[in-house]
Coordinates of C-alpha atoms in Angstrom, one line a residue:
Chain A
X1465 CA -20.3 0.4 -14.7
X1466 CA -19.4 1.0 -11.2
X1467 CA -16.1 2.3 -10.7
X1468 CA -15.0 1.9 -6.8
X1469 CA -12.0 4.9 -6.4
X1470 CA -9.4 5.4 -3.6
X1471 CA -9.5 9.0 -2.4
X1472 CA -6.0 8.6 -0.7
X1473 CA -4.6 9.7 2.4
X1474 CA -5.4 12.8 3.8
X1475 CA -7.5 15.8 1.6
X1476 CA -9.3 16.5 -1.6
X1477 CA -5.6 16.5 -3.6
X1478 CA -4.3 12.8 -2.4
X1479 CA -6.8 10.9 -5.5
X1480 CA -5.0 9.9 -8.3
X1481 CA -5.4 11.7 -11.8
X1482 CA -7.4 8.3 -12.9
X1483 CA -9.6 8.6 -9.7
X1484 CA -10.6 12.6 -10.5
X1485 CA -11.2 11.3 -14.3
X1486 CA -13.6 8.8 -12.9
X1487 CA -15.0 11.0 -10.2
X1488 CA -15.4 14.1 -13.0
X1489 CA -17.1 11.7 -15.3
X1490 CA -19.2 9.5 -13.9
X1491 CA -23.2 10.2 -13.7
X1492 CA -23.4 9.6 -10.2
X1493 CA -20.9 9.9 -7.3
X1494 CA -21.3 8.0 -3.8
X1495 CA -19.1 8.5 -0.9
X1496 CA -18.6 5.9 1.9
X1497 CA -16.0 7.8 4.1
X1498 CA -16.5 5.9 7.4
X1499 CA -14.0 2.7 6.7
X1500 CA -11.0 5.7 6.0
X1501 CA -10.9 8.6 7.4
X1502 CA -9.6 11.6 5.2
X1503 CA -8.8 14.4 7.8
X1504 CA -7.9 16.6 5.7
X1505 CA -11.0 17.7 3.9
X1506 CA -14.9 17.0 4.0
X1507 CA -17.6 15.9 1.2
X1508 CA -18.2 19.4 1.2
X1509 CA -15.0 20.4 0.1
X1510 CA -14.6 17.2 -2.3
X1511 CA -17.7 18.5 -4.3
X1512 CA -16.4 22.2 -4.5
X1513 CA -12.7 20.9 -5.6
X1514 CA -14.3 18.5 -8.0
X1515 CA -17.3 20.7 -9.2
X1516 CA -19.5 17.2 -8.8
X1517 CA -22.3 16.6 -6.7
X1518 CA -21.6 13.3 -4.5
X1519 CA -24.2 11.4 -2.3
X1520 CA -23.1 10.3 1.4
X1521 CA -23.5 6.8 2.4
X1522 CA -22.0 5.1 5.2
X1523 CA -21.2 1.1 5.7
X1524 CA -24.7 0.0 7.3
X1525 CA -26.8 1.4 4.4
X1526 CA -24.4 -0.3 1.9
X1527 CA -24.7 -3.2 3.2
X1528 CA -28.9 -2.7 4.1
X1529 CA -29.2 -1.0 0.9
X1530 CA -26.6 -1.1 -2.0
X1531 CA -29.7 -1.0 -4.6
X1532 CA -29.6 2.7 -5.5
X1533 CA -25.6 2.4 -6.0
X1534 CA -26.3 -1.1 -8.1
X1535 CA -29.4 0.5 -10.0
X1536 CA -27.0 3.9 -10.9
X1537 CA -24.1 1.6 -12.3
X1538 CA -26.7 -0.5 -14.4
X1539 CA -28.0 2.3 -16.0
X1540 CA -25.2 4.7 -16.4
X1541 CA -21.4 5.1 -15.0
X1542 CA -21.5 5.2 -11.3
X1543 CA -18.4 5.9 -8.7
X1544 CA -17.7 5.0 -5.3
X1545 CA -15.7 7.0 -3.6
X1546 CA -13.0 5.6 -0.5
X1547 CA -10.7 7.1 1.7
X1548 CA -7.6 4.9 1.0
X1549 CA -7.5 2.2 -1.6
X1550 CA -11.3 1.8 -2.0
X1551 CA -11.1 -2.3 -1.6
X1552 CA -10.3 -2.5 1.9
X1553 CA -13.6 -2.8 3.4
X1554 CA -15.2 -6.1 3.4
X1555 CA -18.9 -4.0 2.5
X1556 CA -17.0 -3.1 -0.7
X1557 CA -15.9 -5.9 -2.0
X1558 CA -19.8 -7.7 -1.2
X1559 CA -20.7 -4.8 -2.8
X1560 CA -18.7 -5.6 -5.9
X1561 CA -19.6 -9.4 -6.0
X1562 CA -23.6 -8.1 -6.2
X1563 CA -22.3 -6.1 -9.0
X1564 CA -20.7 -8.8 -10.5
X1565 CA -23.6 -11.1 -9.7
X1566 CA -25.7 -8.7 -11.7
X1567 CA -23.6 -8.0 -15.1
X1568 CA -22.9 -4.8 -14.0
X1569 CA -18.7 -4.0 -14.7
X1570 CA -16.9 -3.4 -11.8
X1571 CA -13.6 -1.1 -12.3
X1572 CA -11.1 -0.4 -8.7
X1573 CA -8.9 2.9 -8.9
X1574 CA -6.5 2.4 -6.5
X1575 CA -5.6 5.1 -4.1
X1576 CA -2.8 5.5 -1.7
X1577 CA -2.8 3.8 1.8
X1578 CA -1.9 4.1 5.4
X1579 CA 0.0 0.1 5.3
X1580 CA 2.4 2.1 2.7
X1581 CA 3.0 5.4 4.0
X1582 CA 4.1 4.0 7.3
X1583 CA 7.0 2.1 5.9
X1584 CA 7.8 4.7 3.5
X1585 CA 8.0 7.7 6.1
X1586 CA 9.6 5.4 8.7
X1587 CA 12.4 4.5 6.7
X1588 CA 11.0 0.8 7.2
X1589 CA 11.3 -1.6 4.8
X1590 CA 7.7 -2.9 3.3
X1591 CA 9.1 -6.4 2.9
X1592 CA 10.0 -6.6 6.3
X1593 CA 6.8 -5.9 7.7
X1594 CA 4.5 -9.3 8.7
X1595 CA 1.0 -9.3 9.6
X1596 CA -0.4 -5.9 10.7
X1597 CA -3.3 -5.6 13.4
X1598 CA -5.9 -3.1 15.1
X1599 CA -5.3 -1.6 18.6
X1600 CA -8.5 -1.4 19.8
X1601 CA -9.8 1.3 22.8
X1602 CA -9.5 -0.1 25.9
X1603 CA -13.0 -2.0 27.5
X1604 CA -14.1 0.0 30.4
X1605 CA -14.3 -3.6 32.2
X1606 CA -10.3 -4.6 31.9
X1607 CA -9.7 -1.3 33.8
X1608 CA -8.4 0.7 30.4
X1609 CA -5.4 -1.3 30.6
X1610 CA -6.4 -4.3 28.1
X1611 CA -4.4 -4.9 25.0
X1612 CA -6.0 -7.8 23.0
X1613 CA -4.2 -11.3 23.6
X1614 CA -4.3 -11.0 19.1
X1615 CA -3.0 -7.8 19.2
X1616 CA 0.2 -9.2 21.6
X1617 CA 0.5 -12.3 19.8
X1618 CA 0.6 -10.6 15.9
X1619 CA 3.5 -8.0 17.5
X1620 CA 5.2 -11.2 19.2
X1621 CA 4.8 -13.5 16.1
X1622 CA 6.2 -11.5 14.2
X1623 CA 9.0 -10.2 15.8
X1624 CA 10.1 -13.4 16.0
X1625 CA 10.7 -13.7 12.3
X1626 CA 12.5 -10.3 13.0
X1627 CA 9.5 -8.4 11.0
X1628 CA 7.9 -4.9 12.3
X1629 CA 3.9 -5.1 12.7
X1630 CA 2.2 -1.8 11.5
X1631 CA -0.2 -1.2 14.5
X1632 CA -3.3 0.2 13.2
X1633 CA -5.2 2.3 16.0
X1634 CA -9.0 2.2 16.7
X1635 CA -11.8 5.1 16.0
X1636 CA -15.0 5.4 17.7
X1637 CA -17.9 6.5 16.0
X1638 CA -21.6 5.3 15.9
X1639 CA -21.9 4.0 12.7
X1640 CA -24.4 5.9 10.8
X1641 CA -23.4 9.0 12.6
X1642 CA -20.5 9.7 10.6
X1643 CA -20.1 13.5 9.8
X1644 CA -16.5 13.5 9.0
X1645 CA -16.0 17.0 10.9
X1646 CA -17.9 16.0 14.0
X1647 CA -16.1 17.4 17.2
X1648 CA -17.1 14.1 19.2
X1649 CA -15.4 11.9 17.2
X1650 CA -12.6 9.8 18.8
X1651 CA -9.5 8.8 17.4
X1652 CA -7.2 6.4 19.9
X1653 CA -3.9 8.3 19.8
X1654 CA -0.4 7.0 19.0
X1655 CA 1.0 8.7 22.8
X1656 CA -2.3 6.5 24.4
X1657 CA -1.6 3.2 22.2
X1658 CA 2.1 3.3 22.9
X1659 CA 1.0 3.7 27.1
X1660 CA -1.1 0.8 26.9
X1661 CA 1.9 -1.3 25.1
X1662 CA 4.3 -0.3 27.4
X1663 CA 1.6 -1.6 30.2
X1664 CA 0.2 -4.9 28.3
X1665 CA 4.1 -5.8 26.3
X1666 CA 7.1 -4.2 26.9
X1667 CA 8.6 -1.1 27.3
X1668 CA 10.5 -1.4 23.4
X1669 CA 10.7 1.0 20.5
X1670 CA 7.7 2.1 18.7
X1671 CA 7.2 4.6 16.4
X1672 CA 4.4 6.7 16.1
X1673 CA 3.0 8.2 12.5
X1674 CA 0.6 10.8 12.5
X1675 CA -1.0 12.6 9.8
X1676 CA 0.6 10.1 7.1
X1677 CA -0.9 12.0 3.8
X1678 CA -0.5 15.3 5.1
X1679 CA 2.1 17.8 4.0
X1680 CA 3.4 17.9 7.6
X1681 CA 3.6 14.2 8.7
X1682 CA 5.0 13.6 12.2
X1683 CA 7.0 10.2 12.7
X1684 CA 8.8 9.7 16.1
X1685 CA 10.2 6.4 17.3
X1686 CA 11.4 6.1 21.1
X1687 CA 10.3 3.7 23.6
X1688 CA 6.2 3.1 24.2
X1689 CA 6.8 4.7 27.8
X1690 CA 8.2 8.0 26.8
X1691 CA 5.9 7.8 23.3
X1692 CA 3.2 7.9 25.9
X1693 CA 4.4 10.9 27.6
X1694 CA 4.1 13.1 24.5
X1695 CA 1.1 14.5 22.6
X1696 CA 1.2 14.3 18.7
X1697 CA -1.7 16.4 17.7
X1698 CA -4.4 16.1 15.3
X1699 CA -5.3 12.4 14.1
X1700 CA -5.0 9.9 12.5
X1701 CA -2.5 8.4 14.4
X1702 CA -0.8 5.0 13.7
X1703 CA 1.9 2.8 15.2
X1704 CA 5.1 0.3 13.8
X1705 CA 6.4 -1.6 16.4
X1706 CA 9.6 -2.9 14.7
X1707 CA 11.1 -6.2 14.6
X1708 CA 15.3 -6.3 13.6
X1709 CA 16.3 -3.7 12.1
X1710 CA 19.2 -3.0 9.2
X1711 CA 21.6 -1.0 9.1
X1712 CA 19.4 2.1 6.9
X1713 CA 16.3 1.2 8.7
X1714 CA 18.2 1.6 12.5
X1715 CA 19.7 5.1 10.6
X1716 CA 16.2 6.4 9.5
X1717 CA 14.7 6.1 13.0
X1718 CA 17.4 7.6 14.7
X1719 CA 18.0 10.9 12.1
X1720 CA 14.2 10.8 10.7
X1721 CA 12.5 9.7 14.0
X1722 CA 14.9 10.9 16.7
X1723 CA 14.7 7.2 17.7
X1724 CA 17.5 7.0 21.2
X1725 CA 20.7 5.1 19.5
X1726 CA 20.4 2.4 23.0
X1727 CA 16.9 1.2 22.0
X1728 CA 17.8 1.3 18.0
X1729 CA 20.9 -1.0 18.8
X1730 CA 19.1 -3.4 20.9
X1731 CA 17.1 -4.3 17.8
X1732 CA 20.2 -4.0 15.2
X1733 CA 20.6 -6.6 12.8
Chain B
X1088 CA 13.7 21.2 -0.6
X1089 CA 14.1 17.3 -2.2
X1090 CA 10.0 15.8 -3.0
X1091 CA 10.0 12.4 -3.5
X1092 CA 7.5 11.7 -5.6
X1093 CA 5.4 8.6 -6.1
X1094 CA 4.3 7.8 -9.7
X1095 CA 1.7 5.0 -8.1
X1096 CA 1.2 1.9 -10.4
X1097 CA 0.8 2.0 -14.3
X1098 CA 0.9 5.7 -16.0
X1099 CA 0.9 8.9 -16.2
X1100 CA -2.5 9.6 -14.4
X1101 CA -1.4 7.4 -11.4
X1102 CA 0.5 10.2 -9.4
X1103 CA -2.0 12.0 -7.3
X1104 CA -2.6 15.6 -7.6
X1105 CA -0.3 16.4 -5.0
X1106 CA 2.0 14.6 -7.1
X1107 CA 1.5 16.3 -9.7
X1108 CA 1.7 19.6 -8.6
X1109 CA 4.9 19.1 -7.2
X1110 CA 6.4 17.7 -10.3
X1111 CA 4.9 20.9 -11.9
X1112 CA 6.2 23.0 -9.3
X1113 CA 9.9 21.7 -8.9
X1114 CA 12.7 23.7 -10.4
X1115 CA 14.5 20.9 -11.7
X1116 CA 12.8 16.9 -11.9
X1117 CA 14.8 13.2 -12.1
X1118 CA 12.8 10.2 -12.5
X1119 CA 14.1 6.6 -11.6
X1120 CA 12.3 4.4 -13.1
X1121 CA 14.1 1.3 -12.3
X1122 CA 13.1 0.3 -9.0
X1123 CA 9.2 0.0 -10.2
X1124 CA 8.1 0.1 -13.5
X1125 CA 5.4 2.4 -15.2
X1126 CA 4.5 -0.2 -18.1
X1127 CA 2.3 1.9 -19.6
X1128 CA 3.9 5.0 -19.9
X1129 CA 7.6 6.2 -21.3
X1130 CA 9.5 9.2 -19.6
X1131 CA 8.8 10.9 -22.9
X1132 CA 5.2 11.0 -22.6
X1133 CA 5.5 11.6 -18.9
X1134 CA 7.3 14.8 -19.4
X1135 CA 4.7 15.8 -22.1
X1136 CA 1.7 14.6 -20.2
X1137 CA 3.4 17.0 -17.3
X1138 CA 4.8 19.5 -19.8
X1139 CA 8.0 19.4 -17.6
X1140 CA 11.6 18.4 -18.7
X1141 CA 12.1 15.0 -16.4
X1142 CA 16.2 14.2 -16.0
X1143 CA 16.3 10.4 -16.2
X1144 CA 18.3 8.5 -13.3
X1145 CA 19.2 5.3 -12.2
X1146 CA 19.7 3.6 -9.1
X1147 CA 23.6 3.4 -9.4
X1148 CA 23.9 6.8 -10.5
X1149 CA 22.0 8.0 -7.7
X1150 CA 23.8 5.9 -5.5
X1151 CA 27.4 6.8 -6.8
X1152 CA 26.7 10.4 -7.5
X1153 CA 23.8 11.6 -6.1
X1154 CA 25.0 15.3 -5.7
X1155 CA 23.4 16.8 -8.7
X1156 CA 20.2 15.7 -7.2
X1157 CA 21.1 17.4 -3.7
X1158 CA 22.4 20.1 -5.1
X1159 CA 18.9 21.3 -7.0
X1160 CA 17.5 20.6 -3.6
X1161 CA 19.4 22.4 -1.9
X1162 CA 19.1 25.6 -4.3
X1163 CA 15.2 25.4 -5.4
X1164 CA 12.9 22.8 -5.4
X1165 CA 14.0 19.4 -6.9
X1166 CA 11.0 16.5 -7.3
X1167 CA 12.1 12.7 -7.5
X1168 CA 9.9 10.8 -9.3
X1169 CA 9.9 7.0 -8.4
X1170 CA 7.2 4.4 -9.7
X1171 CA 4.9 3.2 -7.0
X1172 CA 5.3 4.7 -3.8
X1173 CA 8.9 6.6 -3.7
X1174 CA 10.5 5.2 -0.6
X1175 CA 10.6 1.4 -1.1
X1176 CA 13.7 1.4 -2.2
X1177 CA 16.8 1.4 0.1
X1178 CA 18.4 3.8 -2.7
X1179 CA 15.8 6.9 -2.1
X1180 CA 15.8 6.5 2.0
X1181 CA 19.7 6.3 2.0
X1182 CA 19.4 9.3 -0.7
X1183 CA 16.7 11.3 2.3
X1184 CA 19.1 10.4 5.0
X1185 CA 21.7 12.2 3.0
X1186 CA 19.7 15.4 2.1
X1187 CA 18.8 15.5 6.2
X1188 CA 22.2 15.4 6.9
X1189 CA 22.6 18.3 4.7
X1190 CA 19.9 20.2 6.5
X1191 CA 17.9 19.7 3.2
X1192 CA 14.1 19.7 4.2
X1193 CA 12.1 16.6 2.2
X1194 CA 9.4 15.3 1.8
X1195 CA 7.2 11.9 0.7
X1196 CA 4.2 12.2 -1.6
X1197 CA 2.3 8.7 -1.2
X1198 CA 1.9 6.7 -4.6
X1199 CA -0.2 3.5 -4.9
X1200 CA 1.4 0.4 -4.7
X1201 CA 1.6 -3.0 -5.9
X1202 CA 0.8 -4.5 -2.1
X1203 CA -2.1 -2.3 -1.8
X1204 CA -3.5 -3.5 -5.3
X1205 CA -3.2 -7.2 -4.8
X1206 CA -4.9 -7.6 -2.1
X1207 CA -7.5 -5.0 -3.7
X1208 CA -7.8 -6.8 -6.8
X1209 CA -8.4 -10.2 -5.0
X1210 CA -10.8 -9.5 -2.6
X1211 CA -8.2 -10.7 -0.3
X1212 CA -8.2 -8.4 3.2
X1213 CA -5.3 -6.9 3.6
X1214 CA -4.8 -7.5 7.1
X1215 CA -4.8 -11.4 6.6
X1216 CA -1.2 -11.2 4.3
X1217 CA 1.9 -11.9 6.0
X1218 CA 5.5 -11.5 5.4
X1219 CA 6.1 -10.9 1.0
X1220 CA 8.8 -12.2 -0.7
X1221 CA 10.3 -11.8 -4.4
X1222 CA 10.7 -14.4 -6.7
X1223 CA 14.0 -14.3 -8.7
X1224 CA 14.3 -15.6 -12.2
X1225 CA 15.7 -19.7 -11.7
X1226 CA 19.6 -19.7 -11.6
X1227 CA 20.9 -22.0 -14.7
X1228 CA 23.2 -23.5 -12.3
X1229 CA 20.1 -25.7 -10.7
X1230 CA 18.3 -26.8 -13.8
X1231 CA 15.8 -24.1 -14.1
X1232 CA 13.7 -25.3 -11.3
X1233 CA 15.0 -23.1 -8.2
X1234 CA 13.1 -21.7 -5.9
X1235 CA 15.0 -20.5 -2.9
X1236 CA 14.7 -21.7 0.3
X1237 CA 14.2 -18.2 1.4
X1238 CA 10.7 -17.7 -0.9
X1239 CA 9.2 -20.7 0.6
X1240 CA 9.7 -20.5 3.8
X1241 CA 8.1 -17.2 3.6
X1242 CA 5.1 -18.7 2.0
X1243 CA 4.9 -21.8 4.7
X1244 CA 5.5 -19.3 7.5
X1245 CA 2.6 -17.2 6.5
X1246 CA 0.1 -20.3 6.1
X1247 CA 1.2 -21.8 9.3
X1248 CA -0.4 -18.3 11.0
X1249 CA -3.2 -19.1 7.8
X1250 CA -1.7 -15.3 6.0
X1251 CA -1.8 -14.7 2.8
X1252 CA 1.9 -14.0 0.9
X1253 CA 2.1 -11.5 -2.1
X1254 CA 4.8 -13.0 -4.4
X1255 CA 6.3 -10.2 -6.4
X1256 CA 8.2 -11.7 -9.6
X1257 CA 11.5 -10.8 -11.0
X1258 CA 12.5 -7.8 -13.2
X1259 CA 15.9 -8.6 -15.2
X1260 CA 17.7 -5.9 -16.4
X1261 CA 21.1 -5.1 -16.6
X1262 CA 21.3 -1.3 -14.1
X1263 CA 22.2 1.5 -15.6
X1264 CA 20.8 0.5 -19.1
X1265 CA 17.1 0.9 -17.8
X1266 CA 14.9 2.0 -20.7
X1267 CA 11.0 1.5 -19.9
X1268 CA 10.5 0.7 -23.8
X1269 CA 13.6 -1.4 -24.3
X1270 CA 12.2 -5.1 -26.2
X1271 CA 14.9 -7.0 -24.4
X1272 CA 13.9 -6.2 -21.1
X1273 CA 12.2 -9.5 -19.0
X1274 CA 10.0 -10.2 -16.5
X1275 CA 9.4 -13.4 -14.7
X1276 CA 5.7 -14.1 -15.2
X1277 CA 3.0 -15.3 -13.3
X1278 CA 2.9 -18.6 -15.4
X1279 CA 6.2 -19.4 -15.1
X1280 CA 6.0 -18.6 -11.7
X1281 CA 3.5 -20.4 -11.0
X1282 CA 5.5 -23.4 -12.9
X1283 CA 8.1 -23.0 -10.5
X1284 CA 5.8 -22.8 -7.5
X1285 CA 4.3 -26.7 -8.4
X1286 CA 7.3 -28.0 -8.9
X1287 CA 9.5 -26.7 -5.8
X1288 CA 6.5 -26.6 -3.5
X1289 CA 3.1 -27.9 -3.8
X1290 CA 0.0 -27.6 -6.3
X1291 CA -2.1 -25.8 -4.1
X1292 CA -4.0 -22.4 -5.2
X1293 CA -2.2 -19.1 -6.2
X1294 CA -3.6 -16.2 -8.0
X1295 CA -2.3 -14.2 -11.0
X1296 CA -2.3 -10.6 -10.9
X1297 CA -1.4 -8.8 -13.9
X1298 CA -1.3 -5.2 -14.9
X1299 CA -2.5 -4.1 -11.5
X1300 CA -3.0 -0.6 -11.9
X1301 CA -3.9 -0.7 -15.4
X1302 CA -7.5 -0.4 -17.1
X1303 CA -7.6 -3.8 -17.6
X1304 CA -6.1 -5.9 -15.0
X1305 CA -6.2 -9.5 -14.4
X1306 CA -7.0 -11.6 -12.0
X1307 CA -6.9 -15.4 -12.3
X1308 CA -6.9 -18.1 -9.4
X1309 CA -6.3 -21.3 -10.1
X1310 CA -3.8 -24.9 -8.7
X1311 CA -0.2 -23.3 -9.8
X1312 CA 0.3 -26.2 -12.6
X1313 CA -3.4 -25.3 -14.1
X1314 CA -2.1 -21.2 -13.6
X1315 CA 1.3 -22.5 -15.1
X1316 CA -0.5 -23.9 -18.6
X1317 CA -2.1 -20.4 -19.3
X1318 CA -0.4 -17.0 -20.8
X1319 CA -1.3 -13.5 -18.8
X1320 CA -0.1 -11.0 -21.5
X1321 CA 1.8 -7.9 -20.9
X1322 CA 4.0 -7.2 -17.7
X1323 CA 3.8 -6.8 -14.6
X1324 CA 2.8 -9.7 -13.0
X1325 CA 2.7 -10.8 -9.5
X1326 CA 1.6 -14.1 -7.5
X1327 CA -0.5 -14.5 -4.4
X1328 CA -0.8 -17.2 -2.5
X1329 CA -3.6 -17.3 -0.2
X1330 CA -3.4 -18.8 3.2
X1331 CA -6.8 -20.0 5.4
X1332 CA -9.7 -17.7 3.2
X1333 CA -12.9 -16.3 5.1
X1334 CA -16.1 -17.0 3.2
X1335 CA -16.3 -13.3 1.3
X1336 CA -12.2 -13.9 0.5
X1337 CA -13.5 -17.8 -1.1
X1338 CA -16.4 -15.9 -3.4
X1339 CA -13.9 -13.5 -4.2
X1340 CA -11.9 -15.8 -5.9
X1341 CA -14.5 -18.0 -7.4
X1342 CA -16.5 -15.3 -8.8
X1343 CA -13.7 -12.5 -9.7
X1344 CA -10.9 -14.9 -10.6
X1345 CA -12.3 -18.3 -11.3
X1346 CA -10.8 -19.9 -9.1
X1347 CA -12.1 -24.0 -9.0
X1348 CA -14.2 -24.5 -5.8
X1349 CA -12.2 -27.7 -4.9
X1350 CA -9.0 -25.7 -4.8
X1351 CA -10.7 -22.7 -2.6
X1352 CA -12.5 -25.3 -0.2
X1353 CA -9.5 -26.8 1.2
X1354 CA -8.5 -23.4 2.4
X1355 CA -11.5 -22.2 3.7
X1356 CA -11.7 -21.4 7.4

């Protein structure tokens, strides 16, 4: 059997009772925590919490290499272990078609995701959200000023249909390099995503949310060009740029997000 | 200090440990278990799984009255348990703008949600759905055959940008007589969905998610009338249907959801 479980958000405490069962019980744990980052904790720390001993592998030997994880599931119970819901990642879901291809039973514990959290703690409603996309750090050779034509066009597309996009925000790290406490990793932050908007777009509300997961969450909406002049501390960072707004959702931002009432009521419903 | 609390998807080991120690930690706890259903659990065997006396609530009461709930907050520490994640309703964000106002400190604890699960349970990628969109039960005044307007233009809006559209189905039941083991209680299916679906719109390929969440979901992809002919068990159900498919989203179906390779080829990209 090999069970694939969502770790959640943020730290060692954002699994699901389900997940630790299948953590706790399984005779051999793997950890791909590359495709979501959990900021709050480190494999370490997720092997002392659980009292289980759990193997690190990132994307690239997965997808080289999935034999040890496929040979550990056809012989005894293995787990997977995801930042996030653990099916996000294309590598996982090959992973589980090999699994499939070879008999072996495939289980997903699902864990708690950044696409939710941002409409929950922005007041947001999920229905109203459209496609999201990935902000992406700037190419050295547009000048640091280049915001994918896709990225424009899924904000633009949507907005049309009066939908907010959830915006998620690049990280930079070698692959196969991943230590998930390395001081040279490089998160693209909300108050640099929001500048390069306000540059490539237009100079509308945003709202940044930062440390979704985490007991002290940050969620601030006001225009991309004063988003930009502020510094939200400690990733992961995400943006929602929205589309019209109701009634409640204008409310949240402005009480819960200290959105300015002008650029809320330019968007009201 | 008001928690909301998110149960996540199916029972009482779907809350997260964060969850769960704030349930255990609250003076005083409410569940509403209207807005998303725990089908395999009751509130009795939540509050003995928890060992905590849960006060049950619905969404009117909260609405009409929700100063009990305040009140606890505002003297000690008062959970809200919701199914799912706990802001998705417009009833617990209006209830958070109201405890802010009251200078009540809150805060979200992420559940997992049906969204997150679909596209999980699919293989779909979650950054290829569009726009959702619910599904009511058909109105008697047009013949049992109505889907509104509304529903598919979501559906062709999404496939004209090739996105996929999660379909949630219809919970009937009459508010403020919510009991999660009451027999009379129905939900629109993914059959009769899918019925509704070939008839109103077009026989293309839709997929059948049922008891996401649960140890033994479901996942079946198939033309709607084909998925219409067939019987998916127990609640809940949901509907996806796909829009353009990348070559791992196409195997996906085949191989975890049957899906006929004629029905997948004509959406492949």
């Amino acid at each position: 059997m090999l069970s694939f479980v969502g770790l959640g958000l943020y730290d060692e405490r954002s699994i699901t009772l389900e997940g630790r069962d299948a953590l706790r019980s399984a005779d051999r744990a793997f950890a791909e925590l590359y495709t979501s980052r959990l900021t709050g904790t480190t494999l370490a720390e997720l092997e002392r919490f659980h009292g289980v001993d759990i193997e690190r592998c990132d994307r690239g030997r997965i997808e080289r290499d999935p034999e040890p994880i496929l040979a550990a599931a056809e012989s005894g119970d293995a787990a997977l272990l995801v930042g996030g819901d653990p099916m996000v990642s294309t590598t996982h879901v090959d992973l589980r078609l090999r699994a499939h291809e070879r008999g072996i039973d495939t289980r997903v514990v699902h864990g708690t995701t950044a696409a939710t959290a941002a409409a929950s703690l922005t007041g947001l409603q999920n229905y109203r959200f459209g496609k999201a996309t990935t902000l992406p750090f700037p190419r050295a050779v547009a000048g640091n000023r280049e915001v994918p034509a896709s990225v424009l066009d899924s904000i633009e597309r949507n907005r049309e249909r009066g939908l907010h996009t959830l915006v998620y925000l690049d990280i930079k790290t070698p692959e196969g390099r991943y230590e998930p406490d390395d001081a040279g990793e490089q998160f693209l932050t909300a108050s640099r995503a929001a500048g390069l908007l306000a540059s490539a777009w237009t100079d509308g509300l945003a709202v940044a949310v930062c440390r979704a997961g985490s007991p002290e969450p940050l969620v601030a909406a006001d225009r991309c060009s004063a988003l930009a002049a502020r510094s939200f501390g400690d990733p992961l960072h995400l943006l929602v740029v929205p589309g019209r707004l109701h009634h409640l959702e204008a409310e949240s931002l402005r009480e819960l997000a200290g959105a300015p009432a002008t650029a809320v009521e330019e968007l009201l419903d």
